[in-house]
Amino acid sequence: MTTEPNPSETPSEPDPTARYTAPALDKGLDILEALSASADGYSLNELSQVLQRNVNEIFRMVVTLERRGYIQADSSDRYTLTLKMFALAHRQPPIKSLVDAAHPLLQELVERTRQSAHLTIYQNGRVVVIAQVDSPERWSFGLKVGVLMGLSDTSSGHVLLAYQDEVTRTRMLSYHIKVEGELDIDPGQLFSLLMAVRQTGYAMMPSIQIQGVTNIAFPVWGLGQRVVAAINIPHIARIDGTPTPNKEQIKTALADISARLSKRLGYDLQAASADH
């Protein structure tokens, strides 16, 4: 008599990649991922608790990552990421080409508007600043290159989301990782905001972090008739009577610069118009 095997007792198929594991590399990546999710960083003890590993397990890896410049420790021995990972990621040709093409136009933009400007892209669930040019005025307000921004509550994020197809936009939002200070937003409200961006061609909203700043962002189009970046001006109004471009003039300049950058990146305006 033959007995049929019980499916629950049948050994599961082994993971074909299991024999290729690298425990030390796993530890290092765990450390980098944990620090990327923390605005204030962690002490060695806190990091061991977050990773559920004892200090001895991660100590050598932390020292190595610090020596290689991927993480840094402050005076209180709290570890945070450096910008080395950002620098490595942005050596790749597509992003480097985008920054190289954008810089002279951003420089022209700040001269015309007397405001700072920055270029952002969507990356791994967040908005990241990849280029920044300060205002030529004696004072300026801008964001540092490498800064992470909210996807759902910023003008740049709204521009980067608004022009995607539904599948891509859903995927971007599903990968969304909130940054420090990012506000929760109702999905219905977000949908309305994105529809308004598509209707007007840009996003404009008061900063939710800095009082008195109005963010104005325009899309940058690339090959495949898709939005690849956003140019944003964090507008600050002067109150001393000095004549400076108003918001309408700034929007005109932004529209011109974003269109010219899009053309440099291979965007075909005539083909896009024909599609619509």
mmCIF file of C-alpha atoms in Angstrom:
data_model
loop_
_atom_site.group_PDB
_atom_site.id
_atom_site.type_symbol
_atom_site.label_atom_id
_atom_site.label_comp_id
_atom_site.label_asym_id
_atom_site.label_seq_id
_atom_site.Cartn_x
_atom_site.Cartn_y
_atom_site.Cartn_z
ATOM 1 C CA MET A 1 0.000 0.000 0.000
ATOM 2 C CA THR A 2 1.418 3.396 -1.010
ATOM 3 C CA THR A 3 0.855 6.363 1.219
ATOM 4 C CA GLU A 4 0.526 9.767 -0.456
ATOM 5 C CA PRO A 5 2.822 12.344 1.146
ATOM 6 C CA ASN A 6 1.185 15.021 3.246
ATOM 7 C CA PRO A 7 1.734 18.376 1.470
ATOM 8 C CA SER A 8 2.381 20.024 4.803
ATOM 9 C CA GLU A 9 5.220 17.577 5.424
ATOM 10 C CA THR A 10 6.775 17.966 1.997
ATOM 11 C CA PRO A 11 10.004 19.963 2.301
ATOM 12 C CA SER A 12 9.801 23.339 0.604
ATOM 13 C CA GLU A 13 12.014 24.125 -2.333
ATOM 14 C CA PRO A 14 15.317 25.652 -1.209
ATOM 15 C CA ASP A 15 15.981 29.253 -2.087
ATOM 16 C CA PRO A 16 18.404 29.010 -5.052
ATOM 17 C CA THR A 17 20.136 32.237 -3.971
ATOM 18 C CA ALA A 18 20.660 31.143 -0.354
ATOM 19 C CA ARG A 19 24.133 29.709 -1.029
ATOM 20 C CA TYR A 20 25.288 33.071 -2.347
ATOM 21 C CA THR A 21 24.632 35.071 0.820
ATOM 22 C CA ALA A 22 27.258 37.476 2.176
ATOM 23 C CA PRO A 23 26.475 38.068 5.875
ATOM 24 C CA ALA A 24 28.972 40.898 6.293
ATOM 25 C CA LEU A 25 27.546 42.743 3.293
ATOM 26 C CA ASP A 26 24.023 42.200 4.642
ATOM 27 C CA LYS A 27 25.064 43.838 7.923
ATOM 28 C CA GLY A 28 26.539 46.816 6.117
ATOM 29 C CA LEU A 29 23.457 47.323 3.985
ATOM 30 C CA ASP A 30 21.225 46.979 7.051
ATOM 31 C CA ILE A 31 23.213 49.749 8.743
ATOM 32 C CA LEU A 32 22.971 52.068 5.733
ATOM 33 C CA GLU A 33 19.234 51.443 5.337
ATOM 34 C CA ALA A 34 18.585 52.053 9.034
ATOM 35 C CA LEU A 35 20.507 55.341 9.016
ATOM 36 C CA SER A 36 18.762 56.487 5.824
ATOM 37 C CA ALA A 37 15.431 56.279 7.651
ATOM 38 C CA SER A 38 16.575 58.406 10.594
ATOM 39 C CA ALA A 39 16.858 62.191 10.540
ATOM 40 C CA ASP A 40 18.944 62.341 13.746
ATOM 41 C CA GLY A 41 21.007 59.188 13.340
ATOM 42 C CA TYR A 42 21.737 56.562 15.979
ATOM 43 C CA SER A 43 24.325 55.858 18.603
ATOM 44 C CA LEU A 44 26.002 52.460 18.352
ATOM 45 C CA ASN A 45 23.729 51.052 21.061
ATOM 46 C CA GLU A 46 20.602 52.455 19.416
ATOM 47 C CA LEU A 47 21.701 51.075 16.055
ATOM 48 C CA SER A 48 22.184 47.622 17.560
ATOM 49 C CA GLN A 49 18.653 47.765 18.980
ATOM 50 C CA VAL A 50 17.127 48.902 15.690
ATOM 51 C CA LEU A 51 18.910 46.117 13.800
ATOM 52 C CA GLN A 52 18.328 43.578 16.585
ATOM 53 C CA ARG A 53 22.002 42.673 16.583
ATOM 54 C CA ASN A 54 24.465 42.976 19.444
ATOM 55 C CA VAL A 55 27.061 45.727 19.375
ATOM 56 C CA ASN A 56 29.936 43.317 18.738
ATOM 57 C CA GLU A 57 28.209 42.113 15.560
ATOM 58 C CA ILE A 58 28.052 45.553 13.967
ATOM 59 C CA PHE A 59 31.008 47.386 15.509
ATOM 60 C CA ARG A 60 33.581 46.473 12.843
ATOM 61 C CA MET A 61 31.118 47.206 10.068
ATOM 62 C CA VAL A 62 30.311 50.651 11.524
ATOM 63 C CA VAL A 63 34.028 51.451 11.827
ATOM 64 C CA THR A 64 34.633 50.343 8.226
ATOM 65 C CA LEU A 65 31.726 52.364 6.853
ATOM 66 C CA GLU A 66 32.978 55.427 8.743
ATOM 67 C CA ARG A 67 36.524 54.923 7.479
ATOM 68 C CA ARG A 68 35.274 54.618 3.896
ATOM 69 C CA GLY A 69 33.263 57.827 4.269
ATOM 70 C CA TYR A 70 29.741 56.409 4.002
ATOM 71 C CA ILE A 71 28.740 57.347 7.549
ATOM 72 C CA GLN A 72 29.982 59.894 10.070
ATOM 73 C CA ALA A 73 29.889 60.328 13.835
ATOM 74 C CA ASP A 74 29.206 63.644 15.584
ATOM 75 C CA SER A 75 30.605 64.832 18.903
ATOM 76 C CA SER A 76 27.974 62.749 20.707
ATOM 77 C CA ASP A 77 28.977 59.592 18.795
ATOM 78 C CA ARG A 78 25.737 59.534 16.849
ATOM 79 C CA TYR A 79 26.109 58.106 13.363
ATOM 80 C CA THR A 80 24.473 59.577 10.275
ATOM 81 C CA LEU A 81 24.864 59.051 6.548
ATOM 82 C CA THR A 82 27.243 61.249 4.588
ATOM 83 C CA LEU A 83 26.531 62.322 0.998
ATOM 84 C CA LYS A 84 28.899 59.713 -0.440
ATOM 85 C CA MET A 85 26.079 57.376 -1.463
ATOM 86 C CA PHE A 86 24.324 60.322 -3.084
ATOM 87 C CA ALA A 87 27.517 61.284 -4.932
ATOM 88 C CA LEU A 88 28.040 57.749 -6.203
ATOM 89 C CA ALA A 89 24.441 57.440 -7.391
ATOM 90 C CA HIS A 90 24.664 60.717 -9.269
ATOM 91 C CA ARG A 91 27.829 59.853 -11.154
ATOM 92 C CA GLN A 92 25.727 57.699 -13.445
ATOM 93 C CA PRO A 93 25.404 59.275 -16.901
ATOM 94 C CA PRO A 94 21.625 60.018 -16.990
ATOM 95 C CA ILE A 95 21.607 62.112 -13.814
ATOM 96 C CA LYS A 96 24.976 63.725 -14.525
ATOM 97 C CA SER A 97 23.763 64.685 -17.995
ATOM 98 C CA LEU A 98 20.581 66.160 -16.507
ATOM 99 C CA VAL A 99 22.537 68.261 -14.001
ATOM 100 C CA ASP A 100 25.064 69.376 -16.633
ATOM 101 C CA ALA A 101 22.262 70.454 -18.971
ATOM 102 C CA ALA A 102 20.351 72.225 -16.201
ATOM 103 C CA HIS A 103 23.081 74.253 -14.527
ATOM 104 C CA PRO A 104 23.528 77.062 -17.091
ATOM 105 C CA LEU A 105 19.758 77.424 -17.422
ATOM 106 C CA LEU A 106 19.290 77.527 -13.645
ATOM 107 C CA GLN A 107 21.966 80.204 -13.524
ATOM 108 C CA GLU A 108 20.052 82.233 -16.116
ATOM 109 C CA LEU A 109 16.817 81.670 -14.199
ATOM 110 C CA VAL A 110 18.138 83.057 -10.918
ATOM 111 C CA GLU A 111 19.565 86.088 -12.714
ATOM 112 C CA ARG A 112 16.187 86.793 -14.304
ATOM 113 C CA THR A 113 14.098 86.208 -11.183
ATOM 114 C CA ARG A 114 16.562 87.306 -8.444
ATOM 115 C CA GLN A 115 15.484 84.167 -6.543
ATOM 116 C CA SER A 116 17.218 80.868 -5.796
ATOM 117 C CA ALA A 117 16.229 77.790 -7.782
ATOM 118 C CA HIS A 118 16.701 74.051 -7.497
ATOM 119 C CA LEU A 119 16.178 70.956 -9.628
ATOM 120 C CA THR A 120 14.560 67.835 -8.175
ATOM 121 C CA ILE A 121 13.875 64.268 -9.235
ATOM 122 C CA TYR A 122 11.908 61.351 -7.799
ATOM 123 C CA GLN A 123 14.133 58.672 -6.339
ATOM 124 C CA ASN A 124 13.285 55.701 -4.118
ATOM 125 C CA GLY A 125 10.056 57.092 -2.710
ATOM 126 C CA ARG A 126 11.271 60.627 -2.081
ATOM 127 C CA VAL A 127 12.033 63.864 -3.869
ATOM 128 C CA VAL A 128 15.746 64.683 -3.930
ATOM 129 C CA VAL A 129 17.492 67.952 -4.838
ATOM 130 C CA ILE A 130 20.153 67.257 -7.479
ATOM 131 C CA ALA A 131 21.099 70.834 -8.413
ATOM 132 C CA GLN A 132 20.817 74.224 -6.705
ATOM 133 C CA VAL A 133 21.787 77.792 -7.650
ATOM 134 C CA ASP A 134 21.603 80.631 -5.138
ATOM 135 C CA SER A 135 19.988 83.993 -5.781
ATOM 136 C CA PRO A 136 22.423 86.688 -6.942
ATOM 137 C CA GLU A 137 21.042 88.971 -4.234
ATOM 138 C CA ARG A 138 23.087 89.583 -1.081
ATOM 139 C CA TRP A 139 20.692 87.209 0.720
ATOM 140 C CA SER A 140 19.182 84.000 -0.571
ATOM 141 C CA PHE A 141 17.079 81.043 0.473
ATOM 142 C CA GLY A 142 17.713 77.653 -1.050
ATOM 143 C CA LEU A 143 18.027 73.925 -0.424
ATOM 144 C CA LYS A 144 21.282 71.996 -0.323
ATOM 145 C CA VAL A 145 22.071 69.442 -2.999
ATOM 146 C CA GLY A 146 21.181 66.001 -1.675
ATOM 147 C CA VAL A 147 18.348 67.192 0.543
ATOM 148 C CA LEU A 148 15.328 64.871 0.635
ATOM 149 C CA MET A 149 11.871 66.422 0.309
ATOM 150 C CA GLY A 150 8.331 65.187 0.783
ATOM 151 C CA LEU A 151 6.578 63.646 -2.192
ATOM 152 C CA SER A 152 2.970 64.387 -1.270
ATOM 153 C CA ASP A 153 3.178 67.853 0.331
ATOM 154 C CA THR A 154 5.607 69.846 -1.835
ATOM 155 C CA SER A 155 5.205 71.642 -5.131
ATOM 156 C CA SER A 156 8.061 69.624 -6.652
ATOM 157 C CA GLY A 157 6.457 66.382 -5.511
ATOM 158 C CA HIS A 158 3.115 67.418 -6.972
ATOM 159 C CA VAL A 159 4.709 68.183 -10.342
ATOM 160 C CA LEU A 160 6.604 64.884 -10.388
ATOM 161 C CA LEU A 161 3.410 62.968 -9.567
ATOM 162 C CA ALA A 162 0.906 64.907 -11.650
ATOM 163 C CA TYR A 163 2.099 63.958 -15.125
ATOM 164 C CA GLN A 164 2.661 60.237 -14.570
ATOM 165 C CA ASP A 165 0.274 57.603 -15.833
ATOM 166 C CA GLU A 166 -1.918 56.006 -13.191
ATOM 167 C CA VAL A 167 0.215 52.864 -12.848
ATOM 168 C CA THR A 168 3.454 54.807 -12.423
ATOM 169 C CA ARG A 169 1.895 57.279 -9.988
ATOM 170 C CA THR A 170 0.454 54.444 -7.896
ATOM 171 C CA ARG A 171 3.860 52.757 -7.799
ATOM 172 C CA MET A 172 5.578 56.019 -6.787
ATOM 173 C CA LEU A 173 3.125 56.525 -3.937
ATOM 174 C CA SER A 174 3.412 52.897 -2.812
ATOM 175 C CA TYR A 175 7.195 53.329 -2.497
ATOM 176 C CA HIS A 176 6.733 56.669 -0.740
ATOM 177 C CA ILE A 177 8.908 57.146 2.345
ATOM 178 C CA LYS A 178 7.946 60.149 4.473
ATOM 179 C CA VAL A 179 10.684 62.632 5.336
ATOM 180 C CA GLU A 180 10.925 64.512 8.608
ATOM 181 C CA GLY A 181 8.094 67.051 8.913
ATOM 182 C CA GLU A 182 6.144 65.751 5.923
ATOM 183 C CA LEU A 183 2.417 66.164 6.435
ATOM 184 C CA ASP A 184 -0.217 63.506 5.879
ATOM 185 C CA ILE A 185 -2.534 64.356 3.018
ATOM 186 C CA ASP A 186 -5.930 62.930 2.162
ATOM 187 C CA PRO A 187 -5.768 60.908 -1.105
ATOM 188 C CA GLY A 188 -8.786 62.772 -2.475
ATOM 189 C CA GLN A 189 -7.183 66.133 -1.741
ATOM 190 C CA LEU A 190 -3.940 64.993 -3.355
ATOM 191 C CA PHE A 191 -5.834 63.869 -6.462
ATOM 192 C CA SER A 192 -7.452 67.325 -6.731
ATOM 193 C CA LEU A 193 -4.092 69.060 -6.335
ATOM 194 C CA LEU A 194 -2.510 66.921 -9.054
ATOM 195 C CA MET A 195 -5.416 67.581 -11.403
ATOM 196 C CA ALA A 196 -4.956 71.335 -10.829
ATOM 197 C CA VAL A 197 -1.257 71.010 -11.694
ATOM 198 C CA ARG A 198 -2.092 69.308 -14.985
ATOM 199 C CA GLN A 199 -4.641 72.019 -15.800
ATOM 200 C CA THR A 200 -2.341 74.971 -15.057
ATOM 201 C CA GLY A 201 0.979 73.413 -16.060
ATOM 202 C CA TYR A 202 2.713 74.159 -12.763
ATOM 203 C CA ALA A 203 2.381 73.897 -8.978
ATOM 204 C CA MET A 204 2.363 76.860 -6.602
ATOM 205 C CA MET A 205 1.822 76.620 -2.855
ATOM 206 C CA PRO A 206 2.973 78.231 0.393
ATOM 207 C CA SER A 207 5.830 76.366 2.014
ATOM 208 C CA ILE A 208 4.641 74.172 4.874
ATOM 209 C CA GLN A 209 8.047 74.470 6.564
ATOM 210 C CA ILE A 210 9.073 78.128 6.172
ATOM 211 C CA GLN A 211 6.701 81.031 6.703
ATOM 212 C CA GLY A 212 6.695 83.634 3.933
ATOM 213 C CA VAL A 213 8.009 81.296 1.212
ATOM 214 C CA THR A 214 5.895 80.399 -1.827
ATOM 215 C CA ASN A 215 7.141 77.426 -3.842
ATOM 216 C CA ILE A 216 6.613 77.568 -7.606
ATOM 217 C CA ALA A 217 7.510 74.435 -9.579
ATOM 218 C CA PHE A 218 7.402 73.574 -13.282
ATOM 219 C CA PRO A 219 7.892 70.179 -14.946
ATOM 220 C CA VAL A 220 10.925 69.165 -16.976
ATOM 221 C CA TRP A 221 10.105 66.715 -19.760
ATOM 222 C CA GLY A 222 12.446 64.189 -21.334
ATOM 223 C CA LEU A 223 12.522 61.372 -23.850
ATOM 224 C CA GLY A 224 9.407 59.277 -24.049
ATOM 225 C CA GLN A 225 7.264 62.358 -23.397
ATOM 226 C CA ARG A 226 7.506 61.922 -19.638
ATOM 227 C CA VAL A 227 8.319 64.270 -16.777
ATOM 228 C CA VAL A 228 11.803 63.519 -15.451
ATOM 229 C CA ALA A 229 12.380 66.422 -13.056
ATOM 230 C CA ALA A 230 10.959 69.628 -11.602
ATOM 231 C CA ILE A 231 12.433 73.113 -11.319
ATOM 232 C CA ASN A 232 11.355 74.933 -8.189
ATOM 233 C CA ILE A 233 11.773 78.515 -7.010
ATOM 234 C CA PRO A 234 11.176 79.112 -3.296
ATOM 235 C CA HIS A 235 9.920 82.665 -3.757
ATOM 236 C CA ILE A 236 10.618 85.250 -1.051
ATOM 237 C CA ALA A 237 8.948 88.654 -1.398
ATOM 238 C CA ARG A 238 11.000 91.753 -0.569
ATOM 239 C CA ILE A 239 9.281 94.364 1.583
ATOM 240 C CA ASP A 240 11.868 97.153 1.348
ATOM 241 C CA GLY A 241 10.559 98.609 -1.898
ATOM 242 C CA THR A 242 13.366 97.255 -4.077
ATOM 243 C CA PRO A 243 11.814 96.349 -7.457
ATOM 244 C CA THR A 244 12.037 92.619 -8.167
ATOM 245 C CA PRO A 245 10.121 90.298 -10.515
ATOM 246 C CA ASN A 246 6.664 89.418 -9.238
ATOM 247 C CA LYS A 247 5.197 85.911 -9.162
ATOM 248 C CA GLU A 248 3.642 86.215 -12.613
ATOM 249 C CA GLN A 249 6.978 87.259 -14.108
ATOM 250 C CA ILE A 250 8.688 84.418 -12.240
ATOM 251 C CA LYS A 251 6.194 81.902 -13.643
ATOM 252 C CA THR A 252 6.905 83.200 -17.150
ATOM 253 C CA ALA A 253 10.649 82.782 -16.644
ATOM 254 C CA LEU A 254 10.188 79.325 -15.136
ATOM 255 C CA ALA A 255 8.016 78.200 -18.041
ATOM 256 C CA ASP A 256 10.664 79.381 -20.507
ATOM 257 C CA ILE A 257 13.581 77.723 -18.690
ATOM 258 C CA SER A 258 11.763 74.428 -18.115
ATOM 259 C CA ALA A 259 10.733 74.286 -21.786
ATOM 260 C CA ARG A 260 14.297 74.938 -22.947
ATOM 261 C CA LEU A 261 15.729 72.339 -20.590
ATOM 262 C CA SER A 262 13.101 69.850 -21.767
ATOM 263 C CA LYS A 263 14.163 70.467 -25.353
ATOM 264 C CA ARG A 264 17.809 69.858 -24.426
ATOM 265 C CA LEU A 265 16.771 66.523 -22.940
ATOM 266 C CA GLY A 266 15.090 65.423 -26.151
ATOM 267 C CA TYR A 267 11.486 66.350 -25.482
ATOM 268 C CA ASP A 268 9.536 66.816 -28.702
ATOM 269 C CA LEU A 269 6.885 69.469 -28.046
ATOM 270 C CA GLN A 270 5.284 69.070 -31.496
ATOM 271 C CA ALA A 271 4.943 65.306 -31.068
ATOM 272 C CA ALA A 272 3.484 65.798 -27.611
ATOM 273 C CA SER A 273 0.972 68.338 -28.934
ATOM 274 C CA ALA A 274 -0.036 65.923 -31.708
ATOM 275 C CA ASP A 275 -0.626 63.174 -29.128
ATOM 276 C CA HIS A 276 -3.094 65.446 -27.315
#
